Amino acid sequence: MDKYSLQGQEETLDPGNWERAFETGRQILEDSLAHFRDVRERPVWREMPQDVRSSFEAPPPHAPQPLEDVYEELNRTLMPYPMGNIHPRYWMWYMGAGSFTGALAEFLAATDGSNLGGGNNAATLMDRQVVDWLRQMMGFPGTASGTLTNGGSMANLIGLTVARNVMAGVDVREEGVAAIPAPLRYYASDQVHSCHQKAVEALGLGNKALVRVPSDADSRMDVAALEQAIARDRAAGRKPACVIATAGTVNSGAIDDLSAIGALCRREDMWFHVDGCIGALMAIAPASRHLVAGIEAADSLALDPHKWLHVPFEAGCALLRDSNAHRAAFAVQPEYLEEKPRGIAGAEFLHSYHLGTSAAFRALKVWMALKEHGVAKFGRLIDQNVAQAHYLTNLIEAEPLLELMALTTINIACFRYDPGNRNEAGLRDLNTEIMLRLQEEGIAAMSDTTIKGRHCLRIAICNHRTRREDLDLLVRELLRVAAEIEGTD
Ligand SMILES: *Cc1c(COP(=O)(O)O)cnc(C)c1O
């Protein structure tokens, strides 16, 4: 026991010198503000020099060093080499663009320090309020419930889990999936996000339980083909359980016919899930909201505040129409987490709404963003991005060397550079090289994908800093780089 005896002053992680901590804190705050202010002057992305790269291989530090020195190292190794998604010309994959307020919110959430496992504290009330705000923004009824998650993938998993438990015809939580009498089938278009495959696998249903329904020429689910697939499965003794409609596909932003699919689910007595990670928030955008009409009828909906609300990663949200079914899927009552009539445990624990226990205080960044700007401004910014994607689409269609590769429905444009003398493989090589050079020169970040077997470049404008002139510049620079590669400069 001797080795545990206390001697002298106990240690703590708090600053030894608060004055210096104030200084460092102020410096970090100022530098962060400048980081956002000057983002347009920096390249979108840059390759790390080798010495910076190898600094991340250093062994664990045993000796202490002043916080100022730790921060100074970050200014050399971390801050100059971000992914780039806060830059006005970042349009890769699908990202929010962050904000200074978001950064402050993360800082304040950590300062508050609450664990959103729940309990009787202000952070928990704010979490419930933010979920309820999102519910109202989506037009869900007051009886619905929801939870913030680490992202859309988890939000989808939560919706699909409740769907499985409700549709299984057996107590899956107690008996397990082996007891499900007829194999469950989920249906989604062939454009469905990959997280749904992971979800059905994690749910023990297997990848083949996710039936990929063909999409039409504009990448929307073919509803007649969906009906046929459902009929086939019923005839074969399988149980059609759930349709996953996508409101904004990741490839091209296509929106499945939510009203038709919702009606079909009611007719067929199936669960109606909407993956709205990209498009759900269009429900608050005046010019775009008609595109997601019918979303409010979903049994479950996944949306992603870290996309079009631009809060820093991570923040997703699952909404469930039936709060009882939601709780029935996740509620547990361990003896060490008993709710009490008063005090710190005097509130409902939030782990009854998701798979985890501890949780980050994600609500604050959403709360601060909505309070600072108001819902209406976010709606306008969404419409602005959609208008910009259509502006870019017009530029593409006006340029003979560029070919539009998919219908631009919302804020995603797919296209390629085609000089007319290359086959598919040659075009893929050429366009990939264009994309990589634009990244490496720090000019613009776009990604690529393959739609209906054809490779294309992809611009997803989920970015409140983008201006039309950035899109003009993109087309100009793309043509320059392409000409350089072709050696016809
Ligand atoms: C982004 C996205 C997801 C996954 O969401 P994460 O927040 O990345 O986990 C799922 N579906 C669609 C359509 C998406 O765009």
mmCIF file with all atom_site columns, C-alpha atoms in Angstrom, residues 139-227:
data_model
loop_
_atom_site.group_PDB
_atom_site.id
_atom_site.type_symbol
_atom_site.label_atom_id
_atom_site.label_alt_id
_atom_site.label_comp_id
_atom_site.label_asym_id
_atom_site.label_entity_id
_atom_site.label_seq_id
_atom_site.pdbx_PDB_ins_code
_atom_site.Cartn_x
_atom_site.Cartn_y
_atom_site.Cartn_z
_atom_site.occupancy
_atom_site.B_iso_or_equiv
_atom_site.pdbx_formal_charge
_atom_site.auth_seq_id
_atom_site.auth_comp_id
_atom_site.auth_asym_id
_atom_site.auth_atom_id
_atom_site.pdbx_PDB_model_num
ATOM 1  C CA . GLY A 1 139 ? -42.791 18.816  -40.013 1.00 0.00 ? 139 GLY A CA 1
ATOM 2  C CA . PHE A 1 140 ? -42.905 15.740  -37.771 1.00 0.00 ? 140 PHE A CA 1
ATOM 3  C CA . PRO A 1 141 ? -45.747 15.485  -35.202 1.00 0.00 ? 141 PRO A CA 1
ATOM 4  C CA . GLY A 1 142 ? -45.272 16.496  -31.574 1.00 0.00 ? 142 GLY A CA 1
ATOM 5  C CA . THR A 1 143 ? -45.463 12.852  -30.509 1.00 0.00 ? 143 THR A CA 1
ATOM 6  C CA . ALA A 1 144 ? -42.303 11.983  -32.448 1.00 0.00 ? 144 ALA A CA 1
ATOM 7  C CA . SER A 1 145 ? -38.970 11.478  -30.737 1.00 0.00 ? 145 SER A CA 1
ATOM 8  C CA . GLY A 1 146 ? -35.411 11.794  -31.830 1.00 0.00 ? 146 GLY A CA 1
ATOM 9  C CA . THR A 1 147 ? -31.770 11.700  -30.934 1.00 0.00 ? 147 THR A CA 1
ATOM 10 C CA . LEU A 1 148 ? -28.622 13.454  -32.017 1.00 0.00 ? 148 LEU A CA 1
ATOM 11 C CA . THR A 1 149 ? -25.966 11.076  -33.278 1.00 0.00 ? 149 THR A CA 1
ATOM 12 C CA . ASN A 1 150 ? -22.401 11.208  -34.493 1.00 0.00 ? 150 ASN A CA 1
ATOM 13 C CA . GLY A 1 151 ? -23.667 11.405  -38.062 1.00 0.00 ? 151 GLY A CA 1
ATOM 14 C CA . GLY A 1 152 ? -26.121 10.282  -40.675 1.00 0.00 ? 152 GLY A CA 1
ATOM 15 C CA . SER A 1 153 ? -24.862 6.712   -40.818 1.00 0.00 ? 153 SER A CA 1
ATOM 16 C CA . MET A 1 154 ? -25.702 6.204   -37.164 1.00 0.00 ? 154 MET A CA 1
ATOM 17 C CA . ALA A 1 155 ? -28.994 8.074   -37.576 1.00 0.00 ? 155 ALA A CA 1
ATOM 18 C CA . ASN A 1 156 ? -29.930 5.701   -40.398 1.00 0.00 ? 156 ASN A CA 1
ATOM 19 C CA . LEU A 1 157 ? -28.884 2.697   -38.313 1.00 0.00 ? 157 LEU A CA 1
ATOM 20 C CA . ILE A 1 158 ? -31.167 3.871   -35.518 1.00 0.00 ? 158 ILE A CA 1
ATOM 21 C CA . GLY A 1 159 ? -34.132 4.216   -37.880 1.00 0.00 ? 159 GLY A CA 1
ATOM 22 C CA . LEU A 1 160 ? -33.484 0.837   -39.486 1.00 0.00 ? 160 LEU A CA 1
ATOM 23 C CA . THR A 1 161 ? -33.102 -0.803  -36.071 1.00 0.00 ? 161 THR A CA 1
ATOM 24 C CA . VAL A 1 162 ? -36.510 0.412   -34.905 1.00 0.00 ? 162 VAL A CA 1
ATOM 25 C CA . ALA A 1 163 ? -37.937 -0.696  -38.269 1.00 0.00 ? 163 ALA A CA 1
ATOM 26 C CA . ARG A 1 164 ? -36.504 -4.191  -37.815 1.00 0.00 ? 164 ARG A CA 1
ATOM 27 C CA . ASN A 1 165 ? -37.842 -4.544  -34.277 1.00 0.00 ? 165 ASN A CA 1
ATOM 28 C CA . VAL A 1 166 ? -41.318 -3.306  -35.194 1.00 0.00 ? 166 VAL A CA 1
ATOM 29 C CA . MET A 1 167 ? -41.566 -5.422  -38.353 1.00 0.00 ? 167 MET A CA 1
ATOM 30 C CA . ALA A 1 168 ? -39.889 -8.615  -37.105 1.00 0.00 ? 168 ALA A CA 1
ATOM 31 C CA . GLY A 1 169 ? -43.006 -10.309 -35.739 1.00 0.00 ? 169 GLY A CA 1
ATOM 32 C CA . VAL A 1 170 ? -41.003 -11.483 -32.746 1.00 0.00 ? 170 VAL A CA 1
ATOM 33 C CA . ASP A 1 171 ? -39.230 -9.873  -29.798 1.00 0.00 ? 171 ASP A CA 1
ATOM 34 C CA . VAL A 1 172 ? -35.896 -9.413  -31.537 1.00 0.00 ? 172 VAL A CA 1
ATOM 35 C CA . ARG A 1 173 ? -34.218 -7.852  -28.513 1.00 0.00 ? 173 ARG A CA 1
ATOM 36 C CA . GLU A 1 174 ? -34.936 -10.963 -26.472 1.00 0.00 ? 174 GLU A CA 1
ATOM 37 C CA . GLU A 1 175 ? -34.894 -13.704 -29.091 1.00 0.00 ? 175 GLU A CA 1
ATOM 38 C CA . GLY A 1 176 ? -32.391 -12.422 -31.617 1.00 0.00 ? 176 GLY A CA 1
ATOM 39 C CA . VAL A 1 177 ? -32.673 -12.321 -35.395 1.00 0.00 ? 177 VAL A CA 1
ATOM 40 C CA . ALA A 1 178 ? -32.596 -16.126 -35.700 1.00 0.00 ? 178 ALA A CA 1
ATOM 41 C CA . ALA A 1 179 ? -36.144 -16.162 -34.292 1.00 0.00 ? 179 ALA A CA 1
ATOM 42 C CA . ILE A 1 180 ? -37.554 -13.880 -37.015 1.00 0.00 ? 180 ILE A CA 1
ATOM 43 C CA . PRO A 1 181 ? -40.126 -16.125 -38.742 1.00 0.00 ? 181 PRO A CA 1
ATOM 44 C CA . ALA A 1 182 ? -39.833 -14.794 -42.298 1.00 0.00 ? 182 ALA A CA 1
ATOM 45 C CA . PRO A 1 183 ? -36.666 -13.195 -43.675 1.00 0.00 ? 183 PRO A CA 1
ATOM 46 C CA . LEU A 1 184 ? -37.022 -9.411  -43.589 1.00 0.00 ? 184 LEU A CA 1
ATOM 47 C CA . ARG A 1 185 ? -36.416 -7.398  -46.721 1.00 0.00 ? 185 ARG A CA 1
ATOM 48 C CA . TYR A 1 186 ? -35.477 -3.710  -46.958 1.00 0.00 ? 186 TYR A CA 1
ATOM 49 C CA . TYR A 1 187 ? -35.634 -1.895  -50.293 1.00 0.00 ? 187 TYR A CA 1
ATOM 50 C CA . ALA A 1 188 ? -33.614 1.046   -51.523 1.00 0.00 ? 188 ALA A CA 1
ATOM 51 C CA . SER A 1 189 ? -32.542 2.331   -54.904 1.00 0.00 ? 189 SER A CA 1
ATOM 52 C CA . ASP A 1 190 ? -29.219 1.261   -56.381 1.00 0.00 ? 190 ASP A CA 1
ATOM 53 C CA . GLN A 1 191 ? -28.056 4.802   -55.517 1.00 0.00 ? 191 GLN A CA 1
ATOM 54 C CA . VAL A 1 192 ? -28.468 4.206   -51.775 1.00 0.00 ? 192 VAL A CA 1
ATOM 55 C CA . HIS A 1 193 ? -25.642 5.329   -49.483 1.00 0.00 ? 193 HIS A CA 1
ATOM 56 C CA . SER A 1 194 ? -23.215 2.620   -48.379 1.00 0.00 ? 194 SER A CA 1
ATOM 57 C CA . CYS A 1 195 ? -24.095 3.131   -44.702 1.00 0.00 ? 195 CYS A CA 1
ATOM 58 C CA . HIS A 1 196 ? -27.309 1.171   -45.276 1.00 0.00 ? 196 HIS A CA 1
ATOM 59 C CA . GLN A 1 197 ? -25.353 -1.907  -46.247 1.00 0.00 ? 197 GLN A CA 1
ATOM 60 C CA . LYS A 1 198 ? -23.373 -1.612  -43.018 1.00 0.00 ? 198 LYS A CA 1
ATOM 61 C CA . ALA A 1 199 ? -26.649 -1.124  -41.149 1.00 0.00 ? 199 ALA A CA 1
ATOM 62 C CA . VAL A 1 200 ? -28.370 -4.281  -42.409 1.00 0.00 ? 200 VAL A CA 1
ATOM 63 C CA . GLU A 1 201 ? -25.168 -6.207  -41.800 1.00 0.00 ? 201 GLU A CA 1
ATOM 64 C CA . ALA A 1 202 ? -24.898 -4.891  -38.231 1.00 0.00 ? 202 ALA A CA 1
ATOM 65 C CA . LEU A 1 203 ? -28.598 -5.653  -37.687 1.00 0.00 ? 203 LEU A CA 1
ATOM 66 C CA . GLY A 1 204 ? -27.859 -9.302  -38.432 1.00 0.00 ? 204 GLY A CA 1
ATOM 67 C CA . LEU A 1 205 ? -30.073 -9.305  -41.513 1.00 0.00 ? 205 LEU A CA 1
ATOM 68 C CA . GLY A 1 206 ? -27.254 -9.631  -43.998 1.00 0.00 ? 206 GLY A CA 1
ATOM 69 C CA . ASN A 1 207 ? -26.447 -7.553  -47.040 1.00 0.00 ? 207 ASN A CA 1
ATOM 70 C CA . LYS A 1 208 ? -28.851 -9.554  -49.208 1.00 0.00 ? 208 LYS A CA 1
ATOM 71 C CA . ALA A 1 209 ? -31.718 -8.290  -47.042 1.00 0.00 ? 209 ALA A CA 1
ATOM 72 C CA . LEU A 1 210 ? -31.135 -4.894  -48.674 1.00 0.00 ? 210 LEU A CA 1
ATOM 73 C CA . VAL A 1 211 ? -32.751 -5.189  -52.094 1.00 0.00 ? 211 VAL A CA 1
ATOM 74 C CA . ARG A 1 212 ? -31.304 -2.676  -54.548 1.00 0.00 ? 212 ARG A CA 1
ATOM 75 C CA . VAL A 1 213 ? -34.134 -1.439  -56.733 1.00 0.00 ? 213 VAL A CA 1
ATOM 76 C CA . PRO A 1 214 ? -33.045 -0.085  -60.115 1.00 0.00 ? 214 PRO A CA 1
ATOM 77 C CA . SER A 1 215 ? -33.021 3.682   -60.489 1.00 0.00 ? 215 SER A CA 1
ATOM 78 C CA . ASP A 1 216 ? -34.322 5.466   -63.563 1.00 0.00 ? 216 ASP A CA 1
ATOM 79 C CA . ALA A 1 217 ? -32.325 7.594   -66.002 1.00 0.00 ? 217 ALA A CA 1
ATOM 80 C CA . ASP A 1 218 ? -32.356 10.443  -63.476 1.00 0.00 ? 218 ASP A CA 1
ATOM 81 C CA . SER A 1 219 ? -31.158 8.196   -60.634 1.00 0.00 ? 219 SER A CA 1
ATOM 82 C CA . ARG A 1 220 ? -34.519 8.072   -58.823 1.00 0.00 ? 220 ARG A CA 1
ATOM 83 C CA . MET A 1 221 ? -35.909 4.827   -57.511 1.00 0.00 ? 221 MET A CA 1
ATOM 84 C CA . ASP A 1 222 ? -38.105 3.106   -60.100 1.00 0.00 ? 222 ASP A CA 1
ATOM 85 C CA . VAL A 1 223 ? -41.304 2.751   -58.059 1.00 0.00 ? 223 VAL A CA 1
ATOM 86 C CA . ALA A 1 224 ? -42.843 0.178   -60.428 1.00 0.00 ? 224 ALA A CA 1
ATOM 87 C CA . ALA A 1 225 ? -39.721 -1.962  -60.031 1.00 0.00 ? 225 ALA A CA 1
ATOM 88 C CA . LEU A 1 226 ? -40.013 -1.509  -56.268 1.00 0.00 ? 226 LEU A CA 1
ATOM 89 C CA . GLU A 1 227 ? -43.577 -2.831  -56.322 1.00 0.00 ? 227 GLU A CA 1
#
